[in-house]
CSV table of C-alpha atoms in Angstrom, one decimal:
chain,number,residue,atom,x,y,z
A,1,UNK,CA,166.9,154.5,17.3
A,2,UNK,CA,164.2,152.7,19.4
A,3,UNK,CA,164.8,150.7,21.7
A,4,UNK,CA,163.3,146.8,20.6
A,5,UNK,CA,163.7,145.3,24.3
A,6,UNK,CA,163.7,147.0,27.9
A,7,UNK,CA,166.0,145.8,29.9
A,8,UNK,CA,163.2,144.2,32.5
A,9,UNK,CA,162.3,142.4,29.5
A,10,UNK,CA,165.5,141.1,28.8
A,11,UNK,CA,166.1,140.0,32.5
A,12,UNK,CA,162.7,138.1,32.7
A,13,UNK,CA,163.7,136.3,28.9
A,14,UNK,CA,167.2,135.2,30.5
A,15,UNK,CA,165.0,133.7,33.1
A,16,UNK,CA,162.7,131.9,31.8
A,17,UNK,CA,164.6,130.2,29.0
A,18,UNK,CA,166.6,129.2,32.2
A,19,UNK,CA,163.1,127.9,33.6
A,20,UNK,CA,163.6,130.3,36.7
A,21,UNK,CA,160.4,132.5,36.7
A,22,UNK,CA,158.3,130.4,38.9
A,23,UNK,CA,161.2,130.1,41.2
A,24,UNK,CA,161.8,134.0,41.1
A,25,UNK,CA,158.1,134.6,41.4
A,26,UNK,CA,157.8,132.1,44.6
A,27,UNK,CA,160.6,132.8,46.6
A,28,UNK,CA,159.4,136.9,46.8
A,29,UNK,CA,156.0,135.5,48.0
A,30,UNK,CA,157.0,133.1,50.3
A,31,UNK,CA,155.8,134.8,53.5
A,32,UNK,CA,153.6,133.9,56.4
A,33,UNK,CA,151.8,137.0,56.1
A,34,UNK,CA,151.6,138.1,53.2
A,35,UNK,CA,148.7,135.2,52.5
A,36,UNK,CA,149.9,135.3,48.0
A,37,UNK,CA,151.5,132.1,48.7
A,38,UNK,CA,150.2,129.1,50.6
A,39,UNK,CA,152.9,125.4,51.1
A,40,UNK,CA,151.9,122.4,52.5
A,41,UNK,CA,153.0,119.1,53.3
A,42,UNK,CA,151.3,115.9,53.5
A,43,UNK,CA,152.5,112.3,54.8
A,44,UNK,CA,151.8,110.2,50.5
A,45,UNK,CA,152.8,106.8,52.3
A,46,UNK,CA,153.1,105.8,55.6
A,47,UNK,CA,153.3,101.9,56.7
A,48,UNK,CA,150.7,99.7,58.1
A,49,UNK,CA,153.4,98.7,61.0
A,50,UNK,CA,157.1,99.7,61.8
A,51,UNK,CA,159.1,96.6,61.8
A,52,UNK,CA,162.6,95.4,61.8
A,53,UNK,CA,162.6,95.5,58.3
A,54,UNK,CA,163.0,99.0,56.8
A,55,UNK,CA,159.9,100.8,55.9
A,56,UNK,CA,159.6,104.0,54.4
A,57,UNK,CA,157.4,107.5,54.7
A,58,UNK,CA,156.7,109.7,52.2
A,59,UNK,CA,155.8,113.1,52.5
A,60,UNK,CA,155.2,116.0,49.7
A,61,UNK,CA,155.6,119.5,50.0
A,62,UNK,CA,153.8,121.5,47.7
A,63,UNK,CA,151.9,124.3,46.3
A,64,UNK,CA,147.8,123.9,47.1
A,65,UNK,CA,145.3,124.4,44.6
A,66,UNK,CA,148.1,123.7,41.6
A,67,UNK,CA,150.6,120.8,40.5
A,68,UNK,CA,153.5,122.9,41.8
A,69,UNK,CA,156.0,120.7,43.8
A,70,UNK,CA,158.8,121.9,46.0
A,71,UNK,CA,162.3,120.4,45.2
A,72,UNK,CA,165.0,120.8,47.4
A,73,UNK,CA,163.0,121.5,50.7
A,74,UNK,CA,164.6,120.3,54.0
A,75,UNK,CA,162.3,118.1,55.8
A,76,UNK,CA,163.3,117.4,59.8
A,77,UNK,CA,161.7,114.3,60.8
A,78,UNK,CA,161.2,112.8,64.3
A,79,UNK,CA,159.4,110.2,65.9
A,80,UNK,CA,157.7,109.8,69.7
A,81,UNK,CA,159.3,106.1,70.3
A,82,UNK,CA,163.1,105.5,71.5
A,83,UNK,CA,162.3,102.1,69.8
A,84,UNK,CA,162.1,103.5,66.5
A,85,UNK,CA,164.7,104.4,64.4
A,86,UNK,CA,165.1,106.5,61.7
A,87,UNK,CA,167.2,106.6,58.2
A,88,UNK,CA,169.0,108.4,57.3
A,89,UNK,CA,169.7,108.9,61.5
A,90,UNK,CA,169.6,112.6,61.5
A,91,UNK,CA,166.1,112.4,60.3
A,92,UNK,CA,166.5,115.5,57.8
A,93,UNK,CA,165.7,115.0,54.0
A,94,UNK,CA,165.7,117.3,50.8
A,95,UNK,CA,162.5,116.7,48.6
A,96,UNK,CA,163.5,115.5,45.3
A,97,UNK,CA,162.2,116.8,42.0
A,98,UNK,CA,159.0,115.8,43.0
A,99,UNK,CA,158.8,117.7,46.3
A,100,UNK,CA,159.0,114.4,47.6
A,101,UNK,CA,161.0,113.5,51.0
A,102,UNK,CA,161.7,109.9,51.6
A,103,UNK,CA,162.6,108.1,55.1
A,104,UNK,CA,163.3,105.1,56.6
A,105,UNK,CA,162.2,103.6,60.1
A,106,UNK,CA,162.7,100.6,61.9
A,107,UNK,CA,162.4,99.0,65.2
A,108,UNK,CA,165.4,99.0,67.1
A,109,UNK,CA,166.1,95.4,68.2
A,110,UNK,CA,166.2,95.9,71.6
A,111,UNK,CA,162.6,97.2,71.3
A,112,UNK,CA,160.5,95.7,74.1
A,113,UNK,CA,157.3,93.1,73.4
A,114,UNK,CA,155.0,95.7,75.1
A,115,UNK,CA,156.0,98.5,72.2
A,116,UNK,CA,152.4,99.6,70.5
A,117,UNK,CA,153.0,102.3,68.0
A,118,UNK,CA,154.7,105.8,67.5
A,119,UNK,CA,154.0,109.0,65.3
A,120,UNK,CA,156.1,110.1,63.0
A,121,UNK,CA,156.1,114.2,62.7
A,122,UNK,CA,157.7,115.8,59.6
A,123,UNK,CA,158.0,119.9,59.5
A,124,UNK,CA,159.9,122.3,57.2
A,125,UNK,CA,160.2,125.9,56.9
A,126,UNK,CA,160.0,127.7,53.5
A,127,UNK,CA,160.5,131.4,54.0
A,128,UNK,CA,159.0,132.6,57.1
A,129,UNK,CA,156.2,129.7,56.6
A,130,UNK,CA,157.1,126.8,59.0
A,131,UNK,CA,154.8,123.3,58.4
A,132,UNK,CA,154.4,120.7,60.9
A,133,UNK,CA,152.5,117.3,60.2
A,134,UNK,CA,152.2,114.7,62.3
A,135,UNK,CA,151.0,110.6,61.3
A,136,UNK,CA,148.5,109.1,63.1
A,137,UNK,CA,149.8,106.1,65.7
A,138,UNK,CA,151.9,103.7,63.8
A,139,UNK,CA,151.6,100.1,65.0
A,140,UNK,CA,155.2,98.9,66.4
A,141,UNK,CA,156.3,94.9,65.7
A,142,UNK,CA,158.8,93.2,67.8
A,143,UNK,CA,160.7,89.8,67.5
């Protein structure tokens, strides 16, 4: 009797029809040294000025060179100003389907006239690959 499909064969079928391959493939490359795999993350949107009304930062975390995304990455954002606050407050969010992260920031009201501007830095780790991006100076409204 031969045999119509190898076992390996049957394990990579189960996974792709469950649309897993890429994932399987990606998380055994996922290493700082091994140089098969690069991930980066990019600020999409950032706001002319932080105000008291909530702005929001977008940053992606993706695959370079390709139109592969990230989803459910844990970004860790923080910010240089004590007048600037963040939302949700711990600054951690999961990219979406999209491999995008989305954050709030405000000024705190008790932000000083003399406030000028803060920079927002994002980083995640995938594997043993850590990221770390930073915004340029973001302007800083009071009142």
């Amino acid at each position: 009797m031969k045999k119509l499909v190898s076992v390996p064969g049957f394990i990579m079928l189960c996974l792709s029809a469950a649309g897993l391959v890429a994932l399987a493939f990606f998380i055994g490359t996922w290493t700082a040294s091994s140089g098969k795999v690069a991930v980066e993350g990019a600020f999409v949107t950032v706001p002319d000025s932080i105000t008291a009304t909530t702005g929001y930062l977008e940053y992606k975390v993706s695959v370079p060179d390709t139109e592969a995304n990230l989803a459910g990455v844990a970004v860790s954002f923080s910010t240089t100003s004590r007048y600037v606050t963040l939302d949700p407050a711990s600054g951690t969010v999961t990219t979406d389907s999209d491999g995008m992260a989305r954050i709030g920031v405000t000024t705190n009201p008790d932000a000083p006239a003399w406030a000028r501007s803060a920079v927002v830095e994002a980083s995640f780790s995938v594997g043993g690959l850590s990221v770390t991006s930073k915004t340029p100076p973001i302007s800083i409204k009071t009142g």
